[in-house]
GROMACS .gro file of C-alpha atoms in nm:
model
  216
    1MET     CA    1  -0.024  -0.010   0.013
    2LYS     CA    2   0.175   0.366  -0.103
    3PRO     CA    3   0.220   0.630   0.142
    4VAL     CA    4  -0.001   0.914   0.122
    5THR     CA    5   0.118   1.288   0.185
    6SER     CA    6  -0.082   1.411   0.442
    7LEU     CA    7  -0.217   1.826   0.316
    8VAL     CA    8  -0.178   1.890   0.674
    9ALA     CA    9   0.203   1.802   0.654
   10LEU     CA   10   0.226   2.032   0.352
   11ARG     CA   11   0.092   2.360   0.498
   12PRO     CA   12   0.368   2.440   0.752
   13ALA     CA   13   0.612   2.414   0.445
   14THR     CA   14   0.396   2.621   0.218
   15SER     CA   15   0.313   2.887   0.450
   16PHE     CA   16   0.708   2.879   0.561
   17LEU     CA   17   0.773   2.998   0.171
   18ASN     CA   18   0.530   3.267   0.175
   19SER     CA   19   0.616   3.410   0.507
   20SER     CA   20   0.973   3.411   0.347
   21LEU     CA   21   0.867   3.601   0.014
   22ARG     CA   22   0.668   3.883   0.228
   23ALA     CA   23   0.944   3.952   0.476
   24SER     CA   24   1.193   3.930   0.164
   25THR     CA   25   0.950   4.184   0.000
   26ILE     CA   26   0.938   4.428   0.268
   27ALA     CA   27   1.320   4.438   0.331
   28ARG     CA   28   1.375   4.546  -0.051
   29SER     CA   29   1.120   4.809   0.009
   30TYR     CA   30   1.289   4.933   0.331
   31ALA     CA   31   1.643   4.921   0.182
   32THR     CA   32   1.480   5.111  -0.122
   33GLN     CA   33   1.336   5.388   0.111
   34ASN     CA   34   1.613   5.439   0.299
   35THR     CA   35   1.867   5.439   0.013
   36GLN     CA   36   1.614   5.708  -0.146
   37GLY     CA   37   1.622   5.894   0.152
   38PRO     CA   38   1.293   6.103   0.226
   39THR     CA   39   1.205   6.379  -0.005
   40PRO     CA   40   1.306   6.739   0.057
   41LEU     CA   41   1.036   7.026   0.013
   42GLY     CA   42   1.285   7.291   0.097
   43PRO     CA   43   1.213   7.623   0.266
   44LYS     CA   44   0.964   7.880   0.079
   45ARG     CA   45   1.129   8.145  -0.122
   46ARG     CA   46   1.040   8.475  -0.041
   47GLY     CA   47   0.828   8.672  -0.318
   48VAL     CA   48   0.984   8.907  -0.532
   49THR     CA   49   0.938   9.285  -0.507
   50PRO     CA   50   1.130   9.602  -0.698
   51PHE     CA   51   1.293   9.633  -0.322
   52ASN     CA   52   1.435   9.328  -0.304
   53ASP     CA   53   1.537   9.154  -0.598
   54ASP     CA   54   1.897   9.054  -0.659
   55GLY     CA   55   1.821   8.862  -0.982
   56TYR     CA   56   1.848   8.528  -0.852
   57VAL     CA   57   1.505   8.373  -0.906
   58PRO     CA   58   1.505   8.279  -1.286
   59TRP     CA   59   1.269   8.455  -1.501
   60SER     CA   60   1.080   8.146  -1.592
   61GLU     CA   61   0.994   8.070  -1.212
   62LEU     CA   62   0.838   8.421  -1.134
   63SER     CA   63   0.463   8.492  -1.109
   64ALA     CA   64   0.291   8.787  -1.307
   65PRO     CA   65   0.309   9.022  -1.021
   66GLU     CA   66   0.690   8.957  -0.955
   67LYS     CA   67   0.761   9.014  -1.330
   68ALA     CA   68   0.633   9.326  -1.290
   69ALA     CA   69   0.803   9.413  -0.988
   70ARG     CA   70   1.133   9.286  -1.183
   71ALA     CA   71   1.065   9.528  -1.470
   72THR     CA   72   0.967   9.784  -1.261
   73GLN     CA   73   1.299   9.764  -1.088
   74GLN     CA   74   1.509   9.733  -1.419
   75SER     CA   75   1.318  10.010  -1.570
   76PHE     CA   76   1.421  10.215  -1.261
   77ASN     CA   77   1.764  10.165  -1.257
   78PHE     CA   78   1.848  10.235  -1.649
   79GLY     CA   79   1.686  10.581  -1.562
   80LEU     CA   80   1.961  10.638  -1.335
   81VAL     CA   81   2.223  10.520  -1.546
   82LEU     CA   82   2.085  10.737  -1.845
   83ILE     CA   83   2.022  11.059  -1.584
   84GLY     CA   84   2.422  10.966  -1.473
   85LEU     CA   85   2.506  10.976  -1.812
   86VAL     CA   86   2.339  11.314  -1.902
   87LEU     CA   87   2.495  11.503  -1.585
   88THR     CA   88   2.870  11.365  -1.688
   89GLY     CA   89   2.786  11.490  -2.044
   90GLY     CA   90   2.673  11.798  -1.942
   91VAL     CA   91   2.970  11.850  -1.724
   92GLY     CA   92   3.215  11.774  -1.973
   93TYR     CA   93   3.019  12.027  -2.221
   94PHE     CA   94   3.059  12.302  -1.978
   95LEU     CA   95   3.382  12.202  -1.898
   96TRP     CA   96   3.545  12.214  -2.231
   97THR     CA   97   3.331  12.526  -2.361
   98ASP     CA   98   3.430  12.741  -2.065
   99VAL     CA   99   3.780  12.601  -1.978
  100PHE     CA  100   3.948  12.349  -2.216
  101SER     CA  101   3.844  12.487  -2.587
  102PRO     CA  102   4.082  12.697  -2.774
  103ASN     CA  103   3.801  12.944  -2.775
  104SER     CA  104   3.622  12.918  -2.433
  105LYS     CA  105   3.598  13.235  -2.207
  106THR     CA  106   3.890  13.112  -1.991
  107VAL     CA  107   4.158  13.079  -2.238
  108GLN     CA  108   4.040  13.429  -2.391
  109PHE     CA  109   4.099  13.558  -2.046
  110ASN     CA  110   4.409  13.450  -1.986
  111ARG     CA  111   4.523  13.552  -2.363
  112ALA     CA  112   4.387  13.934  -2.265
  113ILE     CA  113   4.604  13.922  -1.961
  114ASP     CA  114   4.881  13.820  -2.102
  115LYS     CA  115   4.853  14.100  -2.299
  116ILE     CA  116   4.834  14.331  -2.038
  117LYS     CA  117   5.160  14.200  -1.936
  118LYS     CA  118   5.367  14.225  -2.213
  119ASP     CA  119   5.259  14.581  -2.280
  120GLN     CA  120   5.487  14.845  -2.165
  121ARG     CA  121   5.243  15.120  -2.082
  122CYS     CA  122   5.072  14.878  -1.850
  123LEU     CA  123   5.421  14.744  -1.707
  124GLU     CA  124   5.489  15.091  -1.624
  125LEU     CA  125   5.150  15.152  -1.442
  126PHE     CA  126   5.148  14.794  -1.243
  127GLY     CA  127   5.538  14.680  -1.205
  128GLU     CA  128   5.689  14.380  -1.272
  129ALA     CA  129   5.497  14.142  -1.508
  130LYS     CA  130   5.566  13.833  -1.282
  131LYS     CA  131   5.364  13.993  -1.032
  132ILE     CA  132   5.081  14.146  -1.196
  133ILE     CA  133   4.736  13.905  -1.090
  134ALA     CA  134   4.399  13.918  -1.259
  135HIS     CA  135   4.062  13.800  -1.102
  136GLY     CA  136   3.703  13.831  -1.199
  137GLU     CA  137   3.455  14.039  -1.069
  138GLU     CA  138   3.142  13.895  -0.944
  139THR     CA  139   2.818  14.038  -1.078
  140ASN     CA  140   2.452  14.020  -1.001
  141ASN     CA  141   2.338  14.127  -1.375
  142LYS     CA  142   2.222  13.817  -1.544
  143TRP     CA  143   2.220  13.985  -1.882
  144GLN     CA  144   2.605  14.095  -1.800
  145ARG     CA  145   2.709  13.758  -1.730
  146ALA     CA  146   2.518  13.625  -2.003
  147ARG     CA  147   2.722  13.815  -2.234
  148PRO     CA  148   2.976  13.636  -2.478
  149LEU     CA  149   3.363  13.716  -2.376
  150ALA     CA  150   3.241  14.056  -2.200
  151SER     CA  151   3.423  14.081  -1.836
  152SER     CA  152   3.567  14.308  -1.623
  153GLU     CA  153   3.877  14.186  -1.435
  154HIS     CA  154   4.089  14.343  -1.131
  155VAL     CA  155   4.438  14.368  -1.215
  156GLU     CA  156   4.659  14.411  -0.955
  157GLY     CA  157   5.053  14.508  -0.899
  158PRO     CA  158   5.301  14.635  -0.716
  159ARG     CA  159   5.253  15.024  -0.830
  160ASN     CA  160   4.875  15.001  -0.833
  161HIS     CA  161   4.537  14.855  -0.922
  162GLY     CA  162   4.303  14.883  -1.167
  163VAL     CA  163   4.009  14.746  -1.388
  164ALA     CA  164   4.085  14.587  -1.751
  165GLN     CA  165   3.765  14.544  -1.959
  166VAL     CA  166   3.772  14.276  -2.263
  167HIS     CA  167   3.510  14.225  -2.480
  168MET     CA  168   3.563  13.972  -2.790
  169VAL     CA  169   3.291  13.882  -3.075
  170LYS     CA  170   3.288  13.590  -3.330
  171ARG     CA  171   3.181  13.718  -3.691
  172PRO     CA  172   2.944  13.502  -3.907
  173GLY     CA  173   3.174  13.270  -4.107
  174HIS     CA  174   3.440  13.346  -3.887
  175HIS     CA  175   3.583  13.052  -3.607
  176GLU     CA  176   3.785  13.280  -3.393
  177TYR     CA  177   3.691  13.553  -3.164
  178GLU     CA  178   3.788  13.948  -3.260
  179TYR     CA  179   3.849  14.190  -2.993
  180GLN     CA  180   3.589  14.474  -2.996
  181TYR     CA  181   3.815  14.636  -2.718
  182LEU     CA  182   4.085  14.554  -2.434
  183PHE     CA  183   4.161  14.834  -2.235
  184VAL     CA  184   4.285  14.920  -1.849
  185GLU     CA  185   4.165  15.174  -1.636
  186VAL     CA  186   4.372  15.294  -1.309
  187LYS     CA  187   4.256  15.580  -1.116
  188GLY     CA  188   4.433  15.901  -1.174
  189HIS     CA  189   4.561  15.778  -1.544
  190GLU     CA  190   4.467  15.777  -1.853
  191ARG     CA  191   4.281  15.465  -2.030
  192VAL     CA  192   4.520  15.212  -2.206
  193TYR     CA  193   4.379  15.069  -2.517
  194LEU     CA  194   4.514  14.739  -2.610
  195GLU     CA  195   4.273  14.667  -2.820
  196ASN     CA  196   4.010  14.898  -3.016
  197SER     CA  197   3.851  14.769  -3.319
  198GLU     CA  198   3.644  15.072  -3.369
  199ALA     CA  199   3.969  15.327  -3.379
  200ASN     CA  200   4.091  15.096  -3.590
  201ARG     CA  201   3.831  15.100  -3.837
  202SER     CA  202   3.821  15.503  -3.788
  203ALA     CA  203   4.203  15.525  -3.866
  204GLY     CA  204   4.148  15.319  -4.169
  205LYS     CA  205   3.890  15.499  -4.377
  206LYS     CA  206   3.983  15.847  -4.556
  207PRO     CA  207   3.799  16.164  -4.424
  208PHE     CA  208   3.544  16.255  -4.705
  209THR     CA  209   3.618  16.662  -4.807
  210MET     CA  210   3.336  16.889  -4.905
  211PHE     CA  211   3.339  17.269  -4.927
  212GLY     CA  212   3.726  17.250  -4.785
  213VAL     CA  213   3.602  17.046  -4.450
  214LYS     CA  214   3.693  16.741  -4.376
  215TRP     CA  215   3.391  16.468  -4.236
  216ASN     CA  216   3.410  16.182  -4.081
   0.00000   0.00000   0.00000
């Protein structure tokens, strides 16, 4: 008679195998979770405003209000740069036209003072050329300040002090200024003309004679 395997005897073996499989699956799942680690949520970034935007957050991650804030900040910065360029250009233009240009007021007035220092009549009035100094006269008249290349200069030397008057004009089609007049006045002395365009033009004209009388 053949022996018959009892089902009761097989059940413990089957249960053991199932338990082993479940334990292996749980172990692998636990190991995988431990290897990957918990998913970091990270700190929430602060909202971007025109006052705290440093450009670190990419444009694609900004919301519509944040994009508007960044655009506002960049427009403001561009305006500041533009104002700085305009001011720099204005200062440079002023320095060139009033100081460094060959036709600037400063250069022309210095040339006028050089003429005074080289004129023998002025040296007799003021003394040694190296000790002659000149400085501009302050004025509150806006029309006098606005006149191009017209100035009153105080001239001082070891012997006397006086005033130098200079007026220059630039005629149409000419690139250089011409003297209308340049003279020096010292109290108690006659006026000394170094340049006088009116007198030069009058000297170049021939007087008109009629009935034996010369007319200027």
